[in-house]
Structures are given as structure tokens and as C-alpha cells.
PDB file of C-alpha atoms in Angstrom:
ATOM      1  CA  MET A   1     -12.108  -9.094   0.037  1.00 61.00           C
ATOM      2  CA  SER A   2     -11.166 -12.446  -1.635  1.00 69.00           C
ATOM      3  CA  GLU A   3      -8.135 -14.554  -0.748  1.00 85.00           C
ATOM      4  CA  ILE A   4      -4.924 -12.680  -1.695  1.00 91.00           C
ATOM      5  CA  ASN A   5      -2.184 -14.573  -3.497  1.00 92.00           C
ATOM      6  CA  TRP A   6       0.755 -12.725  -1.828  1.00 93.00           C
ATOM      7  CA  THR A   7       3.402 -14.887  -3.522  1.00 92.00           C
ATOM      8  CA  GLU A   8       1.999 -13.827  -7.024  1.00 93.00           C
ATOM      9  CA  ILE A   9       1.875 -10.143  -5.932  1.00 94.00           C
ATOM     10  CA  ASN A  10       5.458 -10.194  -4.539  1.00 93.00           C
ATOM     11  CA  ASN A  11       6.760 -11.896  -7.655  1.00 94.00           C
ATOM     12  CA  LYS A  12       5.110  -9.276  -9.854  1.00 96.00           C
ATOM     13  CA  LEU A  13       6.824  -6.363  -8.008  1.00 96.00           C
ATOM     14  CA  PRO A  14      10.554  -6.573  -8.620  1.00 96.00           C
ATOM     15  CA  THR A  15      11.963  -4.713  -5.630  1.00 95.00           C
ATOM     16  CA  GLY A  16      15.210  -6.578  -5.054  1.00 94.00           C
ATOM     17  CA  LYS A  17      18.769  -5.258  -5.421  1.00 95.00           C
ATOM     18  CA  ASP A  18      19.902  -8.127  -7.682  1.00 95.00           C
ATOM     19  CA  PRO A  19      20.624  -7.643 -11.347  1.00 97.00           C
ATOM     20  CA  GLU A  20      17.545  -9.587 -12.443  1.00 96.00           C
ATOM     21  CA  SER A  21      15.205  -7.392 -10.294  1.00 96.00           C
ATOM     22  CA  LYS A  22      16.787  -4.233 -11.658  1.00 96.00           C
ATOM     23  CA  THR A  23      16.306  -5.453 -15.286  1.00 97.00           C
ATOM     24  CA  ARG A  24      12.792  -6.439 -14.590  1.00 97.00           C
ATOM     25  CA  ARG A  25      12.043  -3.118 -12.855  1.00 97.00           C
ATOM     26  CA  LEU A  26      13.347  -1.072 -15.824  1.00 97.00           C
ATOM     27  CA  LYS A  27      11.177  -3.208 -18.200  1.00 97.00           C
ATOM     28  CA  LEU A  28       8.238  -2.706 -15.915  1.00 98.00           C
ATOM     29  CA  PHE A  29       8.843   1.119 -15.745  1.00 98.00           C
ATOM     30  CA  LYS A  30       8.951   1.265 -19.575  1.00 97.00           C
ATOM     31  CA  ALA A  31       5.695  -0.776 -19.755  1.00 97.00           C
ATOM     32  CA  PHE A  32       3.997   1.625 -17.334  1.00 98.00           C
ATOM     33  CA  ASP A  33       5.364   4.706 -19.111  1.00 96.00           C
ATOM     34  CA  ASN A  34       3.466   6.417 -22.027  1.00 94.00           C
ATOM     35  CA  GLY A  35       6.806   7.579 -23.471  1.00 93.00           C
ATOM     36  CA  ASN A  36       7.701  10.691 -21.608  1.00 92.00           C
ATOM     37  CA  GLY A  37       9.913   9.147 -19.000  1.00 92.00           C
ATOM     38  CA  VAL A  38       7.788   9.818 -16.007  1.00 93.00           C
ATOM     39  CA  LEU A  39       4.646   8.259 -14.518  1.00 96.00           C
ATOM     40  CA  SER A  40       1.461   9.840 -13.708  1.00 96.00           C
ATOM     41  CA  LEU A  41      -1.036   8.585 -11.230  1.00 97.00           C
ATOM     42  CA  GLN A  42      -3.347   7.725 -14.163  1.00 97.00           C
ATOM     43  CA  GLU A  43      -0.524   5.676 -15.935  1.00 97.00           C
ATOM     44  CA  VAL A  44       0.283   3.809 -12.805  1.00 98.00           C
ATOM     45  CA  ASP A  45      -3.348   2.922 -12.157  1.00 97.00           C
ATOM     46  CA  LYS A  46      -3.843   1.780 -15.607  1.00 97.00           C
ATOM     47  CA  ALA A  47      -0.626  -0.324 -15.622  1.00 97.00           C
ATOM     48  CA  ILE A  48      -1.495  -2.080 -12.381  1.00 97.00           C
ATOM     49  CA  ARG A  49      -4.646  -3.330 -14.353  1.00 97.00           C
ATOM     50  CA  ASP A  50      -3.178  -3.853 -17.737  1.00 97.00           C
ATOM     51  CA  VAL A  51       0.492  -4.640 -17.139  1.00 97.00           C
ATOM     52  CA  LEU A  52       0.715  -6.231 -13.780  1.00 97.00           C
ATOM     53  CA  LYS A  53      -2.774  -7.627 -13.955  1.00 96.00           C
ATOM     54  CA  ILE A  54      -3.321  -7.559 -10.226  1.00 95.00           C
ATOM     55  CA  ASP A  55      -7.084  -6.756  -9.727  1.00 94.00           C
ATOM     56  CA  GLU A  56      -6.865  -6.779  -5.934  1.00 95.00           C
ATOM     57  CA  ILE A  57      -4.324  -3.932  -6.044  1.00 96.00           C
ATOM     58  CA  PHE A  58      -6.076  -2.188  -8.894  1.00 96.00           C
ATOM     59  CA  ASN A  59      -9.332  -2.182  -6.819  1.00 96.00           C
ATOM     60  CA  ALA A  60      -7.380  -0.706  -3.756  1.00 97.00           C
ATOM     61  CA  LYS A  61      -7.387   2.921  -5.030  1.00 98.00           C
ATOM     62  CA  PRO A  62      -6.496   4.475  -1.631  1.00 98.00           C
ATOM     63  CA  ALA A  63      -3.427   2.231  -1.439  1.00 98.00           C
ATOM     64  CA  ILE A  64      -2.347   3.188  -5.006  1.00 98.00           C
ATOM     65  CA  LYS A  65      -2.738   6.833  -4.355  1.00 98.00           C
ATOM     66  CA  ARG A  66      -0.822   6.701  -1.024  1.00 97.00           C
ATOM     67  CA  ALA A  67       2.068   4.876  -2.552  1.00 98.00           C
ATOM     68  CA  PHE A  68       2.148   7.272  -5.610  1.00 97.00           C
ATOM     69  CA  GLU A  69       2.069  10.343  -3.345  1.00 95.00           C
ATOM     70  CA  ILE A  70       5.007   9.191  -1.122  1.00 94.00           C
ATOM     71  CA  ALA A  71       7.023   7.837  -4.074  1.00 94.00           C
ATOM     72  CA  LYS A  72       6.710  10.930  -6.263  1.00 91.00           C
ATOM     73  CA  ASN A  73       8.291  13.015  -3.478  1.00 81.00           C
ATOM     74  CA  LYS A  74      11.137  10.626  -2.742  1.00 80.00           C
ATOM     75  CA  PHE A  75      13.666  12.885  -4.594  1.00 68.00           C
ATOM     76  CA  PRO A  76      13.423  16.437  -6.048  1.00 65.00           C
ATOM     77  CA  SER A  77      12.528  16.154  -9.668  1.00 63.00           C
ATOM     78  CA  GLN A  78      15.336  16.238 -12.208  1.00 67.00           C
ATOM     79  CA  ARG A  79      12.903  16.882 -15.116  1.00 60.00           C
ATOM     80  CA  THR A  80      10.851  19.763 -16.327  1.00 63.00           C
ATOM     81  CA  HIS A  81       7.615  17.787 -15.430  1.00 63.00           C
ATOM     82  CA  GLY A  82       8.097  18.617 -11.728  1.00 63.00           C
ATOM     83  CA  ASP A  83       7.350  16.533  -8.638  1.00 73.00           C
ATOM     84  CA  ASP A  84       3.933  15.442  -9.753  1.00 88.00           C
ATOM     85  CA  TYR A  85       5.302  12.323 -11.392  1.00 92.00           C
ATOM     86  CA  ILE A  86       7.316   9.262 -10.498  1.00 94.00           C
ATOM     87  CA  GLU A  87      10.750   9.094 -12.206  1.00 92.00           C
ATOM     88  CA  LEU A  88      12.665   5.866 -12.735  1.00 93.00           C
ATOM     89  CA  ARG A  89      14.823   6.517  -9.644  1.00 91.00           C
ATOM     90  CA  GLU A  90      11.652   6.562  -7.647  1.00 94.00           C
ATOM     91  CA  PHE A  91      10.098   3.568  -9.160  1.00 96.00           C
ATOM     92  CA  LYS A  92      11.560   0.838  -6.918  1.00 96.00           C
ATOM     93  CA  PHE A  93      10.379   2.983  -3.883  1.00 96.00           C
ATOM     94  CA  PHE A  94       6.920   3.123  -5.470  1.00 97.00           C
ATOM     95  CA  LEU A  95       6.754  -0.636  -5.804  1.00 98.00           C
ATOM     96  CA  LEU A  96       7.894  -1.217  -2.266  1.00 97.00           C
ATOM     97  CA  SER A  97       5.422   1.432  -1.052  1.00 97.00           C
ATOM     98  CA  LEU A  98       2.595  -0.128  -3.256  1.00 98.00           C
ATOM     99  CA  ARG A  99       3.216  -3.544  -1.704  1.00 97.00           C
ATOM    100  CA  GLN A 100       3.244  -2.030   1.797  1.00 97.00           C
ATOM    101  CA  TYR A 101       0.178   0.239   1.463  1.00 98.00           C
ATOM    102  CA  PHE A 102      -1.662  -2.671  -0.226  1.00 97.00           C
ATOM    103  CA  GLU A 103      -0.992  -4.816   2.913  1.00 97.00           C
ATOM    104  CA  TYR A 104      -2.385  -1.896   5.060  1.00 98.00           C
ATOM    105  CA  TRP A 105      -5.478  -1.778   2.722  1.00 98.00           C
ATOM    106  CA  VAL A 106      -6.107  -5.548   3.207  1.00 97.00           C
ATOM    107  CA  ALA A 107      -5.829  -5.117   7.007  1.00 97.00           C
ATOM    108  CA  PHE A 108      -8.104  -2.045   6.941  1.00 98.00           C
ATOM    109  CA  CYS A 109     -10.756  -3.983   4.879  1.00 97.00           C
ATOM    110  CA  ARG A 110     -10.714  -6.906   7.330  1.00 96.00           C
ATOM    111  CA  ALA A 111     -11.203  -4.448  10.101  1.00 97.00           C
ATOM    112  CA  ASP A 112     -13.968  -2.526   8.112  1.00 97.00           C
ATOM    113  CA  THR A 113     -16.494  -5.241   8.351  1.00 96.00           C
ATOM    114  CA  SER A 114     -19.358  -3.010   7.094  1.00 96.00           C
ATOM    115  CA  GLY A 115     -17.456  -2.155   3.919  1.00 95.00           C
ATOM    116  CA  ASP A 116     -18.162   1.599   4.240  1.00 97.00           C
ATOM    117  CA  HIS A 117     -14.450   2.521   3.968  1.00 96.00           C
ATOM    118  CA  ARG A 118     -14.358   3.550   7.649  1.00 97.00           C
ATOM    119  CA  ILE A 119     -13.676   1.717  10.763  1.00 98.00           C
ATOM    120  CA  SER A 120     -16.143   2.439  13.663  1.00 98.00           C
ATOM    121  CA  LEU A 121     -15.366   1.712  17.268  1.00 98.00           C
ATOM    122  CA  ASP A 122     -17.664  -1.246  17.273  1.00 98.00           C
ATOM    123  CA  GLU A 123     -15.849  -2.686  14.279  1.00 98.00           C
ATOM    124  CA  PHE A 124     -12.483  -2.018  15.897  1.00 98.00           C
ATOM    125  CA  LEU A 125     -13.524  -3.659  19.078  1.00 98.00           C
ATOM    126  CA  SER A 126     -15.025  -6.708  17.230  1.00 97.00           C
ATOM    127  CA  VAL A 127     -11.739  -7.497  15.360  1.00 97.00           C
ATOM    128  CA  ARG A 128      -9.567  -7.023  18.426  1.00 97.00           C
ATOM    129  CA  GLU A 129      -8.064 -10.608  18.070  1.00 97.00           C
ATOM    130  CA  LYS A 130      -6.981  -9.873  14.418  1.00 96.00           C
ATOM    131  CA  ILE A 131      -5.647  -6.511  15.204  1.00 97.00           C
ATOM    132  CA  GLU A 132      -3.458  -7.753  18.053  1.00 97.00           C
ATOM    133  CA  LEU A 133      -2.235 -10.569  15.832  1.00 96.00           C
ATOM    134  CA  TRP A 134      -1.037  -7.821  13.450  1.00 96.00           C
ATOM    135  CA  VAL A 135       0.474  -5.249  15.898  1.00 97.00           C
ATOM    136  CA  GLY A 136       0.771  -7.006  19.285  1.00 96.00           C
ATOM    137  CA  GLU A 137      -1.260  -6.584  22.431  1.00 97.00           C
ATOM    138  CA  ILE A 138      -3.334  -3.429  22.960  1.00 97.00           C
ATOM    139  CA  GLU A 139      -4.030  -2.554  26.534  1.00 97.00           C
ATOM    140  CA  ASP A 140      -7.179  -0.419  26.076  1.00 98.00           C
ATOM    141  CA  MET A 141      -8.879  -0.699  22.595  1.00 98.00           C
ATOM    142  CA  GLU A 142     -11.029   2.406  23.123  1.00 97.00           C
ATOM    143  CA  VAL A 143      -8.127   4.609  24.020  1.00 98.00           C
ATOM    144  CA  GLU A 144      -6.168   3.236  21.028  1.00 98.00           C
ATOM    145  CA  PHE A 145      -9.177   3.941  18.696  1.00 98.00           C
ATOM    146  CA  LYS A 146      -9.337   7.480  19.801  1.00 98.00           C
ATOM    147  CA  ALA A 147      -5.592   7.835  19.293  1.00 97.00           C
ATOM    148  CA  ILE A 148      -5.967   6.624  15.728  1.00 98.00           C
ATOM    149  CA  ASP A 149      -8.967   8.724  15.032  1.00 98.00           C
ATOM    150  CA  LYS A 150      -6.941  11.950  14.621  1.00 97.00           C
ATOM    151  CA  ASP A 151      -9.790  14.131  13.283  1.00 97.00           C
ATOM    152  CA  GLY A 152     -12.258  13.072  15.960  1.00 96.00           C
ATOM    153  CA  SER A 153     -14.811  12.003  13.462  1.00 97.00           C
ATOM    154  CA  GLY A 154     -15.651   8.830  15.418  1.00 97.00           C
ATOM    155  CA  THR A 155     -14.367   6.627  12.592  1.00 98.00           C
ATOM    156  CA  ILE A 156     -10.925   5.731  11.422  1.00 98.00           C
ATOM    157  CA  ALA A 157     -10.143   6.598   7.767  1.00 98.00           C
ATOM    158  CA  PHE A 158      -7.564   4.785   5.727  1.00 98.00           C
ATOM    159  CA  ASP A 159      -5.060   7.519   6.074  1.00 97.00           C
ATOM    160  CA  GLU A 160      -5.333   7.496   9.754  1.00 98.00           C
ATOM    161  CA  PHE A 161      -5.118   3.668   9.829  1.00 98.00           C
ATOM    162  CA  CYS A 162      -1.881   3.881   7.681  1.00 98.00           C
ATOM    163  CA  ASP A 163      -0.281   6.298  10.040  1.00 97.00           C
ATOM    164  CA  TRP A 164      -1.079   3.996  12.944  1.00 98.00           C
ATOM    165  CA  ALA A 165      -0.022   0.833  11.050  1.00 97.00           C
ATOM    166  CA  ILE A 166       3.392   2.305  10.292  1.00 97.00           C
ATOM    167  CA  MET A 167       3.878   3.374  13.850  1.00 97.00           C
ATOM    168  CA  LYS A 168       2.853  -0.147  15.149  1.00 97.00           C
ATOM    169  CA  ASN A 169       4.851  -1.989  12.443  1.00 96.00           C
ATOM    170  CA  LEU A 170       1.592  -3.766  11.348  1.00 96.00           C
ATOM    171  CA  ASP A 171       2.232  -7.116   9.653  1.00 94.00           C
ATOM    172  CA  LEU A 172      -0.490  -9.457   8.331  1.00 93.00           C
ATOM    173  CA  GLU A 173      -0.170 -12.981   9.340  1.00 88.00           C
ATOM    174  CA  ASP A 174      -0.712 -14.416   5.891  1.00 85.00           C
ATOM    175  CA  ASP A 175       1.045 -12.006   3.573  1.00 82.00           C
ATOM    176  CA  ASP A 176       4.244 -13.910   2.546  1.00 73.00           C
ATOM    177  CA  ASP A 177       6.396 -10.790   3.121  1.00 65.00           C
ATOM    178  CA  ASP A 178       9.501 -12.751   3.919  1.00 56.00           C
ATOM    179  CA  ILE A 179       9.923 -13.742   0.167  1.00 49.00           C
ATOM    180  CA  ALA A 180      10.136 -10.043  -0.820  1.00 45.00           C
ATOM    181  CA  GLN A 181      13.528  -9.628   0.599  1.00 45.00           C
TER     182      GLN A 181
END
């Protein structure tokens, strides 16, 4: 994975509470929308490429999907389309989730040194220093690995990694997250 321009990403995701962020968010929602007032996963995916123009996030499909899934269920739907879409009132939460899950994706890829979209025990052990920089000291890496590997497959999948990252409050050292406040 190439160098991530976190400042650019944070600037393109208007998540603030200020009037300018709200205006930008509404404009962005309308740019994502095909005209029916809700966003499908396909619309979101296409807009990340064509509207936001953030290739790094566009190429992080598992992060997009996870952010979409959590955001679309933030509130019960008030529309006839049902809960399979993101409504405007869920869009800020989607942008916040997208930013967070993209950070987890970057961390996951840094640990997945083979690039096979799974983290083996050997990979986990080999990046101990990085992982501890993100989550703090880990007493026993093998025990930690087994705890993350919920399905017992012998590898850590992205969803398992995310669940662990949330519990550990994972924070990349270079992600510029302080400006997203």
C-alpha cells in the first residue's frame, strides 16, 4: 500500500458539526445519490471513486462494505426502500465509519505482509512492534492472535481484525486523525 495522504482524506470527508461541514455533507450526499434520496452500496462505491476521487479508499472494498453495513442500520428506515440503504441522516455516520474502517484496513494491510487478505500467526508475530505502537503492549502475541482468530481458521480475517481493533482502540501513528475533530 502506498503512502496515505491522511490530510487529504480527512478534508474530503466532512464530518464536523459546524455549518460548513453540514453544507458540504449535504452537497456530497446529493453528489453520491442517483436521485432517489437513499444510497446503495453500489452508489457509495462508485462515488468514492468518481466524486471523492480517493483511490486508496476505493480499493479498500472490505472497509467500504463494513462502513456501509454499520451506517445503513444506524436508524430504522423512514422510507419505503427499507434498511438496505443509507439515508441522509445516516450519511455523517457513514463518513465517520468509512474513515475509521479505512484506518483499520491500512493497519490490516501493514500486518498482512503476504498480501493474501489474511494475517497468519507468523505475520502477526513479525509486525509486533507496529501492532504495539497502534494498540499498546501485548503480553503474549500468540494468545492475542488466538483471541482475535474467532473462527479458529489459523488466520485473522479483516472482520476479526476490526472487532479486535475496536476493542483495543487501534490508532495508526501516521493517520492525522487529530484534524478530523
